[in-house]
XYZ file of C-alpha atoms in Angstrom:
502
model
C 0.000 0.000 0.000
C 2.825 2.372 0.861
C 4.532 1.697 -2.455
C 1.276 2.420 -4.313
C 0.893 5.704 -2.503
C 4.495 6.562 -3.231
C 3.961 5.910 -6.936
C 0.778 7.976 -6.957
C 2.381 10.899 -5.154
C 6.074 10.834 -6.063
C 6.700 14.353 -4.745
C 4.891 13.906 -1.460
C 8.085 13.454 0.491
C 9.864 16.329 -1.203
C 7.353 19.108 -0.532
C 10.159 20.304 1.703
C 11.504 23.765 1.928
C 8.947 26.193 0.512
C 5.890 24.475 2.017
C 7.595 24.021 5.363
C 8.556 27.679 5.330
C 4.906 28.623 4.757
C 3.832 26.432 7.670
C 6.454 28.081 9.887
C 5.215 31.533 8.870
C 1.573 30.652 9.568
C 2.448 29.156 12.963
C 4.441 32.227 13.888
C 1.638 34.533 12.740
C -1.025 32.660 14.755
C 1.246 32.501 17.820
C 1.826 36.276 17.632
C -1.928 36.911 17.410
C -2.514 34.733 20.484
C 0.230 36.572 22.371
C -1.277 39.951 21.417
C -4.719 38.914 22.677
C -3.450 37.446 25.977
C -0.974 40.218 26.807
C -3.433 42.901 25.682
C -6.023 41.451 28.069
C -3.547 41.434 30.956
C -2.623 45.070 30.286
C -6.206 46.241 29.765
C -6.259 48.298 32.976
C -2.831 49.828 32.371
C -2.889 53.615 32.160
C -0.546 53.826 29.183
C -0.335 50.566 27.239
C -3.146 49.299 24.979
C -3.576 46.409 22.532
C -2.324 48.347 19.510
C 0.930 49.329 21.209
C 1.269 45.796 22.578
C 0.960 44.340 19.074
C 3.605 46.733 17.718
C 6.061 45.979 20.533
C 5.591 42.211 20.164
C 6.021 42.393 16.393
C 9.142 44.545 16.595
C 10.626 42.342 19.321
C 10.023 39.104 17.418
C 11.390 40.654 14.225
C 14.615 41.693 15.965
C 15.018 38.227 17.524
C 14.501 36.506 14.142
C 17.071 38.763 12.463
C 19.618 38.207 15.232
C 19.194 34.429 15.332
C 19.263 33.977 11.540
C 21.950 36.557 10.914
C 19.592 38.593 8.750
C 18.711 35.664 6.450
C 15.068 35.315 7.523
C 13.965 38.893 6.975
C 11.123 37.720 4.721
C 9.697 35.099 7.054
C 6.571 37.238 7.453
C 5.947 39.615 4.533
C 3.089 42.100 4.605
C 0.663 41.507 1.735
C -2.026 44.058 0.916
C -3.968 41.345 -0.929
C -3.984 39.123 2.159
C -5.122 42.042 4.280
C -7.895 43.286 1.976
C -9.246 39.880 0.911
C -8.972 37.753 4.070
C -8.355 39.874 7.183
C -10.372 43.059 6.609
C -13.826 41.582 5.695
C -14.475 39.769 9.015
C -13.255 42.804 10.993
C -15.601 45.227 9.227
C -18.501 42.749 9.234
C -18.145 42.309 12.994
C -18.122 46.092 13.403
C -21.394 46.406 11.496
C -22.954 43.393 13.215
C -22.093 44.581 16.740
C -22.677 48.325 16.326
C -25.361 49.996 18.430
C -27.600 50.769 15.515
C -29.863 53.267 17.271
C -26.945 55.508 18.270
C -25.332 55.033 14.857
C -28.384 56.127 12.868
C -29.451 58.890 15.270
C -25.995 60.427 14.736
C -25.795 59.322 11.098
C -25.615 62.850 9.635
C -22.781 63.869 11.958
C -20.945 60.582 11.335
C -21.209 61.071 7.587
C -19.990 64.662 7.918
C -16.908 63.498 9.811
C -16.318 60.224 7.952
C -17.035 61.293 4.351
C -16.817 65.098 4.036
C -14.095 65.286 6.679
C -12.010 62.647 4.916
C -12.250 64.581 1.642
C -11.157 67.791 3.389
C -8.274 65.987 5.098
C -7.227 64.364 1.813
C -7.251 67.729 0.014
C -5.147 69.440 2.691
C -2.589 66.604 2.827
C -2.343 66.466 -0.981
C -1.913 70.244 -1.351
C 0.608 70.341 1.480
C 2.582 67.462 -0.040
C 2.662 69.235 -3.415
C 3.967 72.410 -1.779
C 6.680 70.861 0.429
C 7.796 67.676 -1.347
C 8.972 69.531 -4.448
C 11.493 71.355 -2.254
C 12.858 68.071 -0.879
C 13.656 66.568 -4.306
C 12.469 63.066 -3.436
C 11.891 62.059 -7.063
C 9.167 62.376 -9.662
C 5.611 62.336 -8.343
C 2.672 63.264 -10.544
C -0.706 64.678 -9.480
C -2.154 61.188 -9.140
C 0.619 60.235 -6.712
C -0.014 63.308 -4.569
C -3.766 62.640 -4.460
C -3.067 59.006 -3.575
C -0.840 60.183 -0.710
C -3.729 62.317 0.526
C -6.090 59.320 0.434
C -3.557 57.051 2.154
C -2.954 59.367 5.098
C -6.587 60.424 5.404
C -7.364 56.874 6.584
C -7.560 56.934 10.394
C -7.220 54.196 13.013
C -9.275 54.972 16.133
C -8.768 51.614 17.877
C -6.662 53.124 20.679
C -9.379 55.631 21.578
C -12.205 53.078 21.348
C -10.368 50.824 23.793
C -10.485 53.621 26.376
C -14.049 54.844 25.797
C -17.065 52.896 27.055
C -20.340 52.748 25.136
C -22.525 52.918 28.245
C -20.704 55.852 29.864
C -20.190 58.022 26.758
C -22.666 56.717 24.134
C -22.607 59.851 21.946
C -18.820 60.164 21.845
C -18.279 56.424 21.319
C -20.824 56.373 18.505
C -19.189 59.327 16.738
C -15.631 57.974 17.052
C -16.614 54.442 16.037
C -18.908 55.477 13.189
C -16.458 57.989 11.799
C -13.674 55.378 11.891
C -15.634 52.895 9.776
C -16.939 55.462 7.287
C -13.493 57.062 7.099
C -11.804 53.778 6.153
C -14.441 53.094 3.516
C -14.193 56.637 2.128
C -10.393 56.471 1.979
C -10.448 53.191 0.042
C -13.185 54.426 -2.313
C -11.284 57.676 -2.852
C -8.029 55.809 -3.443
C -9.642 53.480 -5.994
C -11.342 56.408 -7.738
C -7.985 58.201 -8.019
C -6.359 55.070 -9.442
C -9.043 54.745 -12.115
C -8.745 58.301 -13.484
C -6.211 59.876 -15.798
C -5.303 62.969 -13.806
C -2.558 64.246 -16.089
C -4.885 67.049 -17.200
C -7.414 68.150 -14.594
C -10.441 70.111 -15.826
C -13.983 70.790 -14.556
C -15.478 67.838 -16.477
C -12.914 65.462 -14.946
C -13.696 66.863 -11.491
C -17.450 66.383 -11.965
C -16.903 62.882 -13.324
C -14.693 62.102 -10.351
C -17.308 63.317 -7.848
C -20.042 61.376 -9.655
C -17.925 58.218 -9.648
C -17.226 58.647 -5.951
C -20.925 59.054 -5.096
C -21.803 56.072 -7.271
C -19.255 53.866 -5.487
C -20.522 55.016 -2.101
C -24.234 54.483 -2.801
C -23.865 51.303 -4.851
C -21.657 49.693 -2.204
C -24.154 50.509 0.539
C -27.113 49.171 -1.447
C -25.258 45.979 -2.374
C -24.490 45.293 1.293
C -28.092 45.901 2.357
C -29.439 43.743 -0.489
C -27.152 40.833 0.400
C -28.176 41.064 4.053
C -31.876 41.062 3.142
C -31.383 38.111 0.782
C -29.748 36.061 3.548
C -32.586 36.941 5.930
C -35.214 35.905 3.379
C -33.501 32.594 2.555
C -33.013 31.574 6.194
C -36.539 32.647 7.122
C -38.243 30.789 4.254
C -36.143 27.629 4.118
C -35.641 27.338 7.906
C -32.349 25.449 7.864
C -32.380 25.073 11.651
C -34.833 22.180 11.602
C -32.122 20.025 9.941
C -28.773 21.633 10.690
C -27.898 24.636 12.805
C -24.439 24.733 11.248
C -25.901 25.588 7.856
C -27.549 28.739 9.182
C -24.377 30.206 10.626
C -22.296 29.025 7.650
C -24.737 30.645 5.211
C -24.636 33.937 7.128
C -20.841 34.053 7.138
C -20.529 32.996 3.496
C -23.080 35.550 2.280
C -21.371 38.287 4.270
C -18.060 37.363 2.651
C -19.825 37.080 -0.715
C -21.064 40.664 -0.372
C -17.465 41.847 0.096
C -16.164 39.843 -2.877
C -19.066 40.967 -5.092
C -18.196 44.570 -4.279
C -14.574 43.926 -5.274
C -15.746 42.120 -8.418
C -17.803 45.141 -9.517
C -15.096 47.615 -8.415
C -17.117 48.925 -5.466
C -16.117 49.470 -1.825
C -16.019 46.116 -0.050
C -15.661 47.855 3.313
C -18.930 49.772 2.987
C -20.701 46.745 1.523
C -19.793 44.276 4.256
C -20.365 46.886 6.998
C -23.956 47.568 5.972
C -24.441 43.863 5.277
C -23.511 43.275 8.935
C -26.002 45.912 10.099
C -28.849 44.409 8.070
C -27.963 40.850 9.110
C -27.992 41.744 12.805
C -31.395 43.415 12.331
C -33.107 40.709 10.269
C -31.072 37.548 9.572
C -29.869 36.906 13.125
C -33.438 36.775 14.448
C -34.408 34.106 11.930
C -31.817 31.543 13.004
C -32.569 28.983 15.728
C -31.475 29.495 19.316
C -28.934 26.662 19.084
C -27.259 28.342 16.107
C -26.791 31.563 18.097
C -24.912 29.749 20.878
C -22.713 27.907 18.714
C 16.217 54.764 2.357
C 17.829 58.284 3.249
C 17.040 58.630 6.966
C 17.096 62.441 6.939
C 14.879 62.729 3.879
C 12.494 60.098 5.216
C 12.250 61.941 8.548
C 11.523 65.197 6.716
C 8.793 63.586 4.608
C 7.297 61.865 7.668
C 7.329 65.111 9.667
C 5.600 67.048 6.886
C 2.949 64.353 6.479
C 2.397 64.188 10.251
C 1.892 67.949 10.380
C -0.534 67.788 7.462
C -2.453 64.984 9.195
C -2.815 67.132 12.333
C -3.934 70.141 10.292
C -6.224 68.189 7.982
C -7.943 66.560 10.944
C -8.547 69.853 12.740
C -9.749 71.528 9.525
C -12.957 69.487 9.491
C -13.600 68.199 13.026
C -14.173 71.575 14.663
C -16.051 73.331 11.800
C -18.270 70.302 11.111
C -18.935 69.890 14.842
C -20.096 73.502 14.896
C -22.457 72.828 11.956
C -23.730 69.642 13.583
C -24.462 71.496 16.828
C -26.467 74.107 14.942
C -28.864 71.362 13.820
C -29.488 70.130 17.365
C -31.654 71.929 19.884
C -31.000 69.756 22.920
C -27.747 70.607 24.716
C -27.274 66.938 25.625
C -27.098 65.994 21.942
C -24.529 68.669 21.092
C -20.838 67.832 20.849
C -18.899 69.653 23.559
C -15.469 71.159 22.896
C -13.788 68.454 24.985
C -15.557 65.780 22.981
C -14.450 67.509 19.784
C -10.833 67.355 20.977
C -11.190 63.607 21.634
C -12.746 63.051 18.182
C -9.858 65.027 16.637
C -7.332 62.999 18.623
C -8.983 59.650 17.815
C -8.319 60.128 14.103
C -4.630 60.992 14.396
C -3.496 57.353 14.551
C -2.758 55.569 11.296
C -2.861 51.798 10.863
C -3.251 48.825 8.562
C -5.445 50.528 5.942
C -2.811 53.222 5.317
C -0.126 50.544 5.106
C -2.123 48.434 2.658
C -2.921 51.414 0.411
C 0.712 52.563 0.443
C 1.951 49.098 -0.528
C -0.699 48.956 -3.241
C 0.406 52.297 -4.679
C 4.181 52.333 -4.228
C 5.262 48.675 -4.537
C 5.191 45.945 -7.143
C 4.946 42.426 -5.704
C 6.018 43.755 -2.327
C 9.170 45.518 -3.585
C 10.002 49.111 -4.506
C 12.002 49.999 -7.616
C 12.265 53.790 -7.330
C 13.713 55.998 -4.619
C 10.570 58.077 -4.152
C 8.492 54.899 -3.756
C 10.868 53.592 -1.110
C 10.718 56.909 0.740
C 6.916 56.842 0.768
C 6.806 53.262 2.103
C 9.360 54.131 4.801
C 7.478 57.297 5.720
C 4.193 55.406 5.933
C 5.689 52.831 8.299
C 7.234 55.638 10.362
C 3.932 57.491 10.676
C 2.018 54.320 11.594
C 4.561 53.411 14.283
C 4.911 56.953 15.627
C 1.203 57.781 15.695
C 0.204 54.441 17.219
C 2.886 54.395 19.913
C 3.168 58.087 20.848
C -0.460 59.136 20.395
C -1.640 55.754 21.666
C 0.351 56.131 24.890
C -1.175 59.565 25.465
C -4.763 58.539 24.707
C -5.784 57.228 28.142
C -4.288 60.186 30.095
C -5.836 62.660 27.639
C -9.308 61.140 27.920
C -8.974 60.943 31.708
C -8.075 64.634 31.726
C -10.880 65.736 29.401
C -13.502 63.297 30.723
C -12.704 62.694 34.396
C -14.433 59.554 35.738
C -17.474 60.182 37.891
C -17.367 59.028 41.480
C -20.714 57.339 41.297
C -21.848 55.759 38.065
C -25.420 54.658 37.764
C -25.824 50.971 37.212
C -26.580 50.368 33.544
C -28.964 47.528 32.977
C -28.695 45.195 30.045
C -29.926 47.188 27.086
C -31.899 45.493 24.373
C -30.034 47.671 21.911
C -26.605 46.578 23.159
C -24.536 44.933 20.453
C -23.537 42.234 22.929
C -27.126 41.094 23.181
C -27.255 40.728 19.385
C -30.943 41.606 19.431
C -30.815 45.294 18.525
C -33.300 46.555 15.939
C -32.219 49.003 13.294
C -33.325 52.087 15.199
C -34.188 50.973 18.705
C -36.855 48.848 20.298
C -40.548 49.017 19.611
C -41.194 50.348 23.076
C -38.768 53.195 22.485
C -39.729 53.959 18.932
C -41.805 56.946 19.925
C -39.381 58.232 22.551
C -36.410 60.480 22.032
C -33.015 60.050 23.676
C -34.088 61.867 26.842
C -37.064 59.592 27.380
C -39.562 62.290 26.482
C -42.405 61.399 24.171
C -42.362 63.097 20.807
C -45.464 64.757 19.403
C -47.191 62.715 16.736
C -48.785 65.180 14.287
C -47.033 64.622 10.935
C -46.563 68.294 10.256
C -43.808 69.889 8.201
C -42.870 71.931 11.264
C -42.343 68.760 13.274
C -40.241 67.236 10.500
C -38.008 70.310 10.377
C -37.669 70.650 14.162
C -36.842 66.970 14.862
C -35.957 65.330 11.531
C -34.089 62.362 12.993
C -36.896 61.308 15.326
C -39.557 61.895 12.694
C -37.730 59.797 10.110
C -37.181 57.217 12.839
C -40.930 56.952 13.544
C -41.817 56.622 9.854
C -39.093 54.004 9.422
C -40.459 51.977 12.357
C -43.934 51.950 10.800
C -42.544 50.872 7.419
C -40.301 48.270 9.046
C -43.119 46.727 11.101
C -45.633 46.757 8.239
C -43.539 45.601 5.274
C -39.970 44.582 6.092
C -40.363 42.271 9.112
C -43.178 40.135 7.623
C -40.898 39.386 4.640
C -37.409 39.265 6.155
C -38.161 38.489 9.823
C -36.465 40.208 12.733
C -36.797 40.756 16.463
C -40.379 40.597 17.689
C -41.774 38.950 14.555
C -43.500 35.609 15.139
C -43.416 33.344 12.059
C -46.521 31.416 11.011
C -44.752 28.079 10.453
C -44.966 25.915 13.581
C -41.672 25.137 15.201
C -39.884 28.027 13.520
C -37.545 30.166 15.605
C -39.319 32.874 17.566
C -37.918 35.824 19.351
C -39.644 36.816 22.548
C -39.752 40.443 23.499
C -37.882 41.169 26.736
C-alpha cells in the first residue's frame, strides 16, 4: 500500500523547503496573534499601554530576535501583503463592526458621522495632498505626478481609532463612542473608495469635467456599495426565514450567514465597489433581520534624513487636515441640534480630533498597493513613501496611543458614582438590537420624552431624525419584518424560531 501511494504521489516526500517555510510563517503569525490577545487582556487596565501598542512591541521584538538568530537571512519570514489584508483579514473585521454596532446611536448620529467620515475625509485628503505638493517639491524626493499626490492624501486620510475606542465605554459616553466608532468605519471606507477612484482616473490634465466625473464616480461607489451590502443582508434573511435550515442543521444557518457576508465583500470587489462599505452595511442588516431568523442553538454555537523630513511634513498635514474638518463640522452639527445633551462639547471635539490621528493597517495596505510591485520598490521616491508610511504608523500608534488614556482621563474625568446600567436590548452584545431601537422606544427620544405625533412639516423640520425614525419603524413593522423576519416577529410556520420580546 505504501509503495502504491508513493507511486501515486512521487513528490509527497519532497514538498520540503517552501511548504515548510509557509507552515512556519503561519504558525508564527497565529502565535503572535494569540500573544497579542493574551498580553493585551492582561494590560487592559494599564494607564498607558493598549492592545495596539502591545501588538507593535511584540512584532518589533520578534522581528529583531529573528534577524539576530538567523543573521539577517530570515527577513522575509513574514511579509506584509495588501492582498492578504484586503481579501482575508479586513472583511471579518468590518462585518463584525457592522454586526455589533449599536444601531440606534449610529443612525441617530448618522448625519454627523457622515460629515466626519465622508466630508471630513475629503477635506483631510485635500489638505494633505496640497501640502505634499507644496513641500515635497522642495525636498527633491523624485518624480511624483498629481495622481501620486492625491493618492498620498487618500492614504494618510485613513484613520485608526482603535486606541481611543479601547479607552471609551459605550454605556458611559454613548454619543462620543458612537461618533468615534462610526467615523472610523466610514473614514476607512471613504479612503479606500477615494483611493480606488484616483487610481481609475487619468489625472494628467485636470479640468472641470474630470472633477465632476470624479465626484459622480465617488458618489456612485458610495451608494452602490451601501445598497449591495443591504441587499445581500436582506437576501440572507429571506432565505433563512423561508427555508428554515435550523430544523435540519444549525451549522448551515451560521455558515450561510458568514458565506453571504463574505460574498457581499467579494461581489463589491468584483464590480469595483467598496467592499468595506458593503460588508459593513451587510452586517447591520444581518444583525437586524437575519440573526433573528436563526434557531437558538445556532446563536450559541532609504535616506534617513529625507524620510524623517517627509514623515514630519505628512504628520503635520495629518494634524492640520484633521482639525480643519472636526471643529467646523462639529459647529455645523451642533447648529442642527436643539438639545444641549445631543450637542458635541469642545472636549468631545478634541477627543474626536485625537482619535483620528493614529494611522494603521489601511494606510499601510494602500501605500503598498500604490508604491510597490509584488512587495518591492524599484524607485527611490516609492521607497521613501513606504518608509514614511511605516514611520507614521509606528509613531502615531505608539506616541499618540500612549497619550490617549491620560488625555481622555483629563478631558472626561471619571465620575465618582456611576449609575448601574442595565442590560440594554439595543446593546450589540445582546445581538438583538433593531435598526433604530426597540418598539417600546420607537416613539421616545433620547431623553425619554415622548415626541409629538402630528405629521406636520414643522415637526419634521424641528426633529428630523426622530420623525424619520418613527416613519421608518412603521414601514419596518408593516412591510420589512413580515418578509425578512427580525426581532419581535412571530413566524406562522410551527416550530420556527421565535424571538420573545424582553
